[in-house]
Structure formats: C-alpha cells, structure tokens
PDB file of C-alpha atoms in Angstrom:
ATOM      1  CA  TYR A   1      -7.022 -15.030  10.689  1.00 30.00           C
ATOM      2  CA  PHE A   2      -9.947 -17.403  11.126  1.00 37.00           C
ATOM      3  CA  ALA A   3     -13.400 -17.395  10.338  1.00 41.00           C
ATOM      4  CA  VAL A   4     -15.969 -19.705  12.429  1.00 41.00           C
ATOM      5  CA  MET A   5     -19.535 -20.339  11.343  1.00 41.00           C
ATOM      6  CA  GLN A   6     -21.830 -22.477  13.534  1.00 41.00           C
ATOM      7  CA  ARG A   7     -24.145 -24.712  11.490  1.00 41.00           C
ATOM      8  CA  SER A   8     -27.112 -22.390  13.075  1.00 42.00           C
ATOM      9  CA  GLN A   9     -25.780 -19.505  10.957  1.00 45.00           C
ATOM     10  CA  ILE A  10     -25.940 -21.445   7.643  1.00 45.00           C
ATOM     11  CA  PRO A  11     -28.938 -21.842   5.912  1.00 47.00           C
ATOM     12  CA  MET A  12     -29.594 -25.625   4.808  1.00 46.00           C
ATOM     13  CA  VAL A  13     -31.575 -26.786   1.897  1.00 48.00           C
ATOM     14  CA  PRO A  14     -32.065 -30.579   0.988  1.00 49.00           C
ATOM     15  CA  GLY A  15     -29.925 -31.855  -1.464  1.00 48.00           C
ATOM     16  CA  ASN A  16     -31.009 -33.335  -4.631  1.00 51.00           C
ATOM     17  CA  GLY A  17     -28.954 -36.485  -5.543  1.00 48.00           C
ATOM     18  CA  GLY A  18     -25.905 -37.800  -4.022  1.00 49.00           C
ATOM     19  CA  GLN A  19     -26.002 -39.763  -0.529  1.00 52.00           C
ATOM     20  CA  ALA A  20     -29.593 -40.405   1.136  1.00 51.00           C
ATOM     21  CA  GLY A  21     -30.297 -37.444   3.569  1.00 55.00           C
ATOM     22  CA  GLY A  22     -27.519 -35.248   2.141  1.00 58.00           C
ATOM     23  CA  ARG A  23     -27.908 -31.504   2.744  1.00 62.00           C
ATOM     24  CA  LEU A  24     -26.333 -28.715   0.923  1.00 65.00           C
ATOM     25  CA  ALA A  25     -25.363 -25.643   2.744  1.00 65.00           C
ATOM     26  CA  LEU A  26     -25.415 -22.088   1.064  1.00 68.00           C
ATOM     27  CA  PHE A  27     -23.727 -18.884   2.762  1.00 68.00           C
ATOM     28  CA  ARG A  28     -21.815 -15.874   1.612  1.00 73.00           C
ATOM     29  CA  ILE A  29     -18.265 -15.107   2.698  1.00 72.00           C
ATOM     30  CA  PRO A  30     -18.100 -11.212   2.924  1.00 69.00           C
ATOM     31  CA  PHE A  31     -14.724 -10.892   0.875  1.00 67.00           C
ATOM     32  CA  ASP A  32     -15.341  -7.306   0.813  1.00 66.00           C
ATOM     33  CA  THR A  33     -14.914  -6.899   4.452  1.00 69.00           C
ATOM     34  CA  LEU A  34     -11.832  -9.054   4.884  1.00 70.00           C
ATOM     35  CA  GLU A  35      -8.191  -7.713   4.907  1.00 72.00           C
ATOM     36  CA  ALA A  36      -5.789  -9.425   2.696  1.00 69.00           C
ATOM     37  CA  GLY A  37      -4.505 -12.829   4.310  1.00 71.00           C
ATOM     38  CA  LEU A  38      -5.033 -16.445   4.873  1.00 74.00           C
ATOM     39  CA  TYR A  39      -8.175 -17.555   6.628  1.00 77.00           C
ATOM     40  CA  ARG A  40      -9.386 -20.935   7.908  1.00 82.00           C
ATOM     41  CA  LEU A  41     -13.433 -21.558   7.434  1.00 80.00           C
ATOM     42  CA  VAL A  42     -14.448 -24.254  10.186  1.00 82.00           C
ATOM     43  CA  LEU A  43     -17.790 -25.903   9.632  1.00 77.00           C
ATOM     44  CA  PHE A  44     -19.673 -27.759  12.272  1.00 77.00           C
ATOM     45  CA  ALA A  45     -22.867 -29.824  11.485  1.00 75.00           C
ATOM     46  CA  THR A  46     -24.863 -31.351  14.402  1.00 77.00           C
ATOM     47  CA  GLU A  47     -27.571 -33.831  13.893  1.00 75.00           C
ATOM     48  CA  SER A  48     -29.370 -35.912  16.536  1.00 77.00           C
ATOM     49  CA  ALA A  49     -26.147 -37.441  18.270  1.00 78.00           C
ATOM     50  CA  ALA A  50     -23.768 -37.207  15.185  1.00 79.00           C
ATOM     51  CA  THR A  51     -21.544 -34.306  14.680  1.00 81.00           C
ATOM     52  CA  ASP A  52     -19.257 -33.656  11.934  1.00 79.00           C
ATOM     53  CA  SER A  53     -17.000 -30.725  10.783  1.00 80.00           C
ATOM     54  CA  THR A  54     -14.886 -29.560   7.852  1.00 79.00           C
ATOM     55  CA  VAL A  55     -12.018 -27.177   7.214  1.00 81.00           C
ATOM     56  CA  ALA A  56     -11.325 -25.032   4.236  1.00 77.00           C
ATOM     57  CA  GLU A  57      -8.423 -22.364   4.089  1.00 80.00           C
ATOM     58  CA  PHE A  58      -8.839 -19.647   1.647  1.00 72.00           C
ATOM     59  CA  LEU A  59      -6.586 -16.562   0.752  1.00 71.00           C
ATOM     60  CA  VAL A  60      -7.893 -12.893   0.413  1.00 69.00           C
ATOM     61  CA  PHE A  61      -5.771 -11.099  -1.572  1.00 64.00           C
ATOM     62  CA  TRP A  62      -5.562  -7.333  -2.695  1.00 68.00           C
ATOM     63  CA  LYS A  63      -5.684  -7.639  -6.611  1.00 74.00           C
ATOM     64  CA  ASP A  64      -4.102  -4.391  -7.171  1.00 80.00           C
ATOM     65  CA  MET A  65      -1.889  -3.905  -3.972  1.00 81.00           C
ATOM     66  CA  PRO A  66       0.751  -1.390  -4.472  1.00 87.00           C
ATOM     67  CA  LEU A  67       4.112  -2.992  -5.239  1.00 88.00           C
ATOM     68  CA  ALA A  68       5.583  -0.582  -2.267  1.00 89.00           C
ATOM     69  CA  LEU A  69       3.363  -2.547   0.236  1.00 86.00           C
ATOM     70  CA  ARG A  70       4.617  -6.122  -0.307  1.00 84.00           C
ATOM     71  CA  GLU A  71       7.738  -5.846   1.610  1.00 86.00           C
ATOM     72  CA  PRO A  72       7.453  -4.130   5.236  1.00 86.00           C
ATOM     73  CA  ASP A  73      10.921  -2.923   5.076  1.00 89.00           C
ATOM     74  CA  PHE A  74      10.654  -1.463   1.919  1.00 92.00           C
ATOM     75  CA  ALA A  75       7.292   0.125   2.979  1.00 93.00           C
ATOM     76  CA  VAL A  76       8.904   1.703   6.027  1.00 93.00           C
ATOM     77  CA  SER A  77      11.848   2.869   3.896  1.00 94.00           C
ATOM     78  CA  VAL A  78       9.749   5.049   1.705  1.00 95.00           C
ATOM     79  CA  MET A  79       7.590   6.501   4.692  1.00 96.00           C
ATOM     80  CA  ARG A  80      10.322   8.289   5.693  1.00 95.00           C
ATOM     81  CA  TYR A  81       8.915  11.585   4.292  1.00 96.00           C
ATOM     82  CA  ILE A  82       6.260  11.408   7.182  1.00 96.00           C
ATOM     83  CA  LEU A  83       7.583   9.333   9.914  1.00 95.00           C
ATOM     84  CA  THR A  84       9.961  10.640  12.949  1.00 94.00           C
ATOM     85  CA  GLU A  85      13.494   8.609  13.537  1.00 93.00           C
ATOM     86  CA  ASP A  86      11.490   7.079  16.512  1.00 94.00           C
ATOM     87  CA  ASP A  87       8.833   5.756  14.290  1.00 94.00           C
ATOM     88  CA  ILE A  88      11.041   4.183  11.757  1.00 94.00           C
ATOM     89  CA  SER A  89      13.123   2.551  14.567  1.00 94.00           C
ATOM     90  CA  ASP A  90       9.835   1.090  16.089  1.00 94.00           C
ATOM     91  CA  LEU A  91       8.331   0.109  12.818  1.00 93.00           C
ATOM     92  CA  ASN A  92      11.837  -1.908  11.790  1.00 91.00           C
ATOM     93  CA  ARG A  93      11.687  -3.962  14.996  1.00 91.00           C
ATOM     94  CA  GLY A  94      10.664  -7.421  15.082  1.00 90.00           C
ATOM     95  CA  SER A  95       9.751 -10.325  12.781  1.00 87.00           C
ATOM     96  CA  ASP A  96       8.160  -9.483   9.425  1.00 83.00           C
ATOM     97  CA  ALA A  97       4.820 -10.241  10.835  1.00 83.00           C
ATOM     98  CA  ASP A  98       5.360  -7.914  13.561  1.00 89.00           C
ATOM     99  CA  GLN A  99       6.508  -5.397  11.265  1.00 88.00           C
ATOM    100  CA  LEU A 100       3.417  -5.916   9.201  1.00 85.00           C
ATOM    101  CA  ASP A 101       1.074  -5.615  11.946  1.00 88.00           C
ATOM    102  CA  LYS A 102       2.698  -2.271  13.261  1.00 92.00           C
ATOM    103  CA  LEU A 103       2.665  -0.899   9.755  1.00 91.00           C
ATOM    104  CA  SER A 104      -1.084  -1.787   9.459  1.00 88.00           C
ATOM    105  CA  ALA A 105      -1.708  -0.385  12.895  1.00 91.00           C
ATOM    106  CA  TRP A 106       0.161   2.923  11.938  1.00 94.00           C
ATOM    107  CA  TRP A 107      -1.922   3.294   8.672  1.00 93.00           C
ATOM    108  CA  ARG A 108      -5.226   2.349  10.409  1.00 90.00           C
ATOM    109  CA  ALA A 109      -4.938   5.182  13.116  1.00 93.00           C
ATOM    110  CA  LYS A 110      -5.138   7.525   9.947  1.00 92.00           C
ATOM    111  CA  ASP A 111      -7.519   5.925   8.046  1.00 91.00           C
ATOM    112  CA  PRO A 112     -10.160   8.357   6.982  1.00 89.00           C
ATOM    113  CA  THR A 113     -12.898   5.729   6.608  1.00 87.00           C
ATOM    114  CA  PRO A 114     -12.330   3.390   9.275  1.00 85.00           C
ATOM    115  CA  GLY A 115     -15.604   1.602   9.095  1.00 78.00           C
ATOM    116  CA  SER A 116     -14.598   0.043   5.749  1.00 78.00           C
ATOM    117  CA  VAL A 117     -11.475  -2.144   4.714  1.00 78.00           C
ATOM    118  CA  ARG A 118      -9.868   0.009   2.287  1.00 82.00           C
ATOM    119  CA  ASN A 119      -7.490   2.624   3.731  1.00 87.00           C
ATOM    120  CA  GLU A 120      -7.758   5.434   0.852  1.00 90.00           C
ATOM    121  CA  LEU A 121      -5.082   7.487   2.395  1.00 93.00           C
ATOM    122  CA  MET A 122      -2.584   4.580   2.642  1.00 93.00           C
ATOM    123  CA  GLU A 123      -3.475   3.609  -1.104  1.00 91.00           C
ATOM    124  CA  GLU A 124      -2.765   6.990  -2.212  1.00 94.00           C
ATOM    125  CA  TYR A 125       0.523   7.244  -0.498  1.00 96.00           C
ATOM    126  CA  PHE A 126       1.836   4.097  -2.072  1.00 95.00           C
ATOM    127  CA  ARG A 127       0.262   4.523  -5.211  1.00 94.00           C
ATOM    128  CA  GLY A 128       2.355   7.396  -5.347  1.00 96.00           C
ATOM    129  CA  VAL A 129       5.621   5.456  -4.180  1.00 96.00           C
ATOM    130  CA  ASP A 130       4.902   2.913  -6.991  1.00 96.00           C
ATOM    131  CA  GLN A 131       4.646   5.864  -9.256  1.00 96.00           C
ATOM    132  CA  ALA A 132       7.841   7.743  -8.215  1.00 97.00           C
ATOM    133  CA  TYR A 133       9.926   4.577  -8.077  1.00 96.00           C
ATOM    134  CA  PHE A 134       9.990   3.879 -11.593  1.00 95.00           C
ATOM    135  CA  ALA A 135       9.596   7.367 -12.905  1.00 96.00           C
ATOM    136  CA  TYR A 136      12.651   8.976 -11.335  1.00 96.00           C
ATOM    137  CA  ARG A 137      14.931   6.098 -11.080  1.00 93.00           C
ATOM    138  CA  THR A 138      18.448   6.526 -12.622  1.00 89.00           C
ATOM    139  CA  LEU A 139      21.642   4.648 -13.450  1.00 85.00           C
ATOM    140  CA  THR A 140      22.918   5.825  -9.983  1.00 85.00           C
ATOM    141  CA  ASN A 141      19.757   5.528  -7.998  1.00 87.00           C
ATOM    142  CA  GLN A 142      17.402   2.474  -8.673  1.00 91.00           C
ATOM    143  CA  ASN A 143      14.855   3.729  -6.351  1.00 94.00           C
ATOM    144  CA  GLY A 144      13.144   6.756  -7.700  1.00 96.00           C
ATOM    145  CA  ALA A 145      10.898   7.239  -4.601  1.00 96.00           C
ATOM    146  CA  LEU A 146      14.124   8.284  -2.569  1.00 95.00           C
ATOM    147  CA  THR A 147      15.294  11.140  -5.086  1.00 96.00           C
ATOM    148  CA  ASP A 148      14.028  14.787  -4.459  1.00 97.00           C
ATOM    149  CA  ARG A 149      11.424  14.616  -7.251  1.00 97.00           C
ATOM    150  CA  GLY A 150      10.133  11.235  -5.799  1.00 97.00           C
ATOM    151  CA  LYS A 151       9.681  13.230  -2.419  1.00 97.00           C
ATOM    152  CA  VAL A 152       7.887  15.907  -3.767  1.00 98.00           C
ATOM    153  CA  HIS A 153       5.699  13.508  -6.116  1.00 98.00           C
ATOM    154  CA  ILE A 154       5.028  11.193  -3.099  1.00 97.00           C
ATOM    155  CA  LEU A 155       3.796  14.014  -0.832  1.00 97.00           C
ATOM    156  CA  LEU A 156       2.166  16.447  -3.595  1.00 97.00           C
ATOM    157  CA  GLY A 157       1.107  14.162  -6.517  1.00 96.00           C
ATOM    158  CA  ILE A 158       1.897  14.773 -10.056  1.00 95.00           C
ATOM    159  CA  PRO A 159       2.656  18.414 -10.637  1.00 96.00           C
ATOM    160  CA  GLU A 160       0.286  20.411 -12.598  1.00 96.00           C
ATOM    161  CA  THR A 161       2.759  21.689 -14.998  1.00 97.00           C
ATOM    162  CA  VAL A 162       6.258  20.770 -15.747  1.00 97.00           C
ATOM    163  CA  GLU A 163       8.972  23.275 -17.812  1.00 97.00           C
ATOM    164  CA  ARG A 164      12.156  21.613 -18.705  1.00 96.00           C
ATOM    165  CA  LEU A 165      15.026  23.913 -19.341  1.00 96.00           C
ATOM    166  CA  LEU A 166      17.968  22.869 -21.468  1.00 94.00           C
ATOM    167  CA  LYS A 167      20.331  25.693 -21.660  1.00 92.00           C
ATOM    168  CA  PRO A 168      23.955  25.542 -23.586  1.00 93.00           C
ATOM    169  CA  GLY A 169      26.617  24.805 -20.914  1.00 92.00           C
ATOM    170  CA  GLU A 170      24.291  24.836 -17.986  1.00 94.00           C
ATOM    171  CA  PRO A 171      22.731  21.810 -16.198  1.00 95.00           C
ATOM    172  CA  ALA A 172      19.048  20.725 -17.363  1.00 96.00           C
ATOM    173  CA  GLN A 173      16.612  21.843 -15.026  1.00 96.00           C
ATOM    174  CA  GLU A 174      12.827  20.865 -14.293  1.00 97.00           C
ATOM    175  CA  ILE A 175      10.296  23.249 -12.980  1.00 97.00           C
ATOM    176  CA  TRP A 176       7.322  21.778 -10.948  1.00 98.00           C
ATOM    177  CA  ASP A 177       4.399  23.996 -10.612  1.00 97.00           C
ATOM    178  CA  TYR A 178       1.507  23.191  -8.438  1.00 97.00           C
ATOM    179  CA  PRO A 179      -0.593  26.413  -8.801  1.00 97.00           C
ATOM    180  CA  SER A 180      -3.648  25.350  -6.737  1.00 96.00           C
ATOM    181  CA  LEU A 181      -1.095  24.692  -3.793  1.00 96.00           C
ATOM    182  CA  LYS A 182       0.856  28.035  -4.791  1.00 97.00           C
ATOM    183  CA  LYS A 183       3.713  26.018  -4.551  1.00 96.00           C
ATOM    184  CA  THR A 184       7.045  25.471  -7.357  1.00 97.00           C
ATOM    185  CA  PHE A 185      10.022  23.435  -7.148  1.00 97.00           C
ATOM    186  CA  THR A 186      13.082  23.885  -9.367  1.00 97.00           C
ATOM    187  CA  PHE A 187      15.144  20.287  -9.580  1.00 97.00           C
ATOM    188  CA  VAL A 188      18.787  20.735 -11.100  1.00 97.00           C
ATOM    189  CA  ASP A 189      20.837  17.972 -12.723  1.00 96.00           C
ATOM    190  CA  ARG A 190      24.231  19.169 -11.821  1.00 93.00           C
ATOM    191  CA  GLU A 191      26.064  15.964 -12.046  1.00 91.00           C
ATOM    192  CA  ARG A 192      24.467  15.431 -15.683  1.00 90.00           C
ATOM    193  CA  ASN A 193      23.187  11.739 -14.639  1.00 90.00           C
ATOM    194  CA  GLY A 194      19.609  12.215 -14.635  1.00 90.00           C
ATOM    195  CA  ASN A 195      19.410  12.721 -10.769  1.00 91.00           C
ATOM    196  CA  PHE A 196      17.601  16.087 -10.511  1.00 96.00           C
ATOM    197  CA  ARG A 197      18.019  17.686  -7.387  1.00 96.00           C
ATOM    198  CA  LEU A 198      15.998  19.900  -5.458  1.00 97.00           C
ATOM    199  CA  GLN A 199      17.385  23.512  -5.768  1.00 93.00           C
ATOM    200  CA  ARG A 200      17.199  25.043  -2.194  1.00 82.00           C
ATOM    201  CA  PRO A 201      15.985  28.676  -1.784  1.00 68.00           C
TER     202      PRO A 201
END
C-alpha cells in the first residue's frame, strides 16, 4: 500500500528555530480509514527551482485482530461451515499474499457496512472461532473450532442455556438451547475423552 501526499495538500507553517527558512508541515493521516498493512508515505516539497522529498514507512495494525485471521490457511480451514468445496480450493490457491487478498475480497463482498474499514460480520465470525478454538479443545483435538460444539458456537453464538447431564453408566451429555432461535442441540461424549459429538435426530 502506498500513500502519496503532494506539498499542496499539506498546510505549511513557519518553523521556529532550526535552519533558516525551515518550515514545519502538519497533516493528519486517516488511520481509521486504512486497512491493516505496511504503508509508505512519500512527501515532495518544491520551492522555486529546488525540489526535495522524503519517504517514511508506517505500519497500520489491527490491535485486537482475532487470532484465527493471522494465518490465511487456518482462516480458510475454519470457514468450512460457510464455504463450498470450490470456495475452499480457490481460497487455498496461490501464495500467502494471494490467499490473503482472496480471503479479504470474499469477506468484503459480504460486508454489511462497505463504507467503513471494519467488517463486523467477519469480526463476529472469527471472534467466535477464537472462542471455540480454546473452549472446546481436547487432548485428542487441539482445535476446538473443528469440533461439533465449536461448529454450533461459531454459527449460532454462545448458547442461551447449557444443561449438563451426568448419569451413572452413561456418557456425559450437554444440551444447548437457543430459545430465541427455537433450536436445541444435544452433544454426547461417547468416547469419554471430552470430545462431545452432536447427537443426530
């Protein structure tokens, strides 16, 4: 990404102190409108026949970026619940930069507020992925986002109520209820290893 600003766009004020004839340029960089990434600011100054320029690089970063978005491969792998097989193949093709561009374009097309830098839909999805990754991981599956409970959590959010059933001689169960959505899910730990699988009707 490059940001180029001409001298005519920069308000100049006389400098106080320093070299004779020195000037101080004041301008604002609209960080809240820039996507995360490395930028190069190129400044040109011309006075009479003399021209000078300077270059400064700066990084715009997403301070609380969901962890799941930091690696394109991982981000695509946890989008399996909302992608077709063709989408997954396409997003996984190319270099890391290509994959990141395609991933950004996919979410940009679904952005509920396209006029802003933030994509609330993408943020909500990947915040759910982060929560599920840690909440439902087990000794046999380190990525809780790829478990049955993780899938439901990512797609529907935190359940409104959770009931845990521990009956003697039977595997543990969790019943997730979403009354506002009129949905209920039962997960059963049949292997008794903490990996609760969705009980099919």
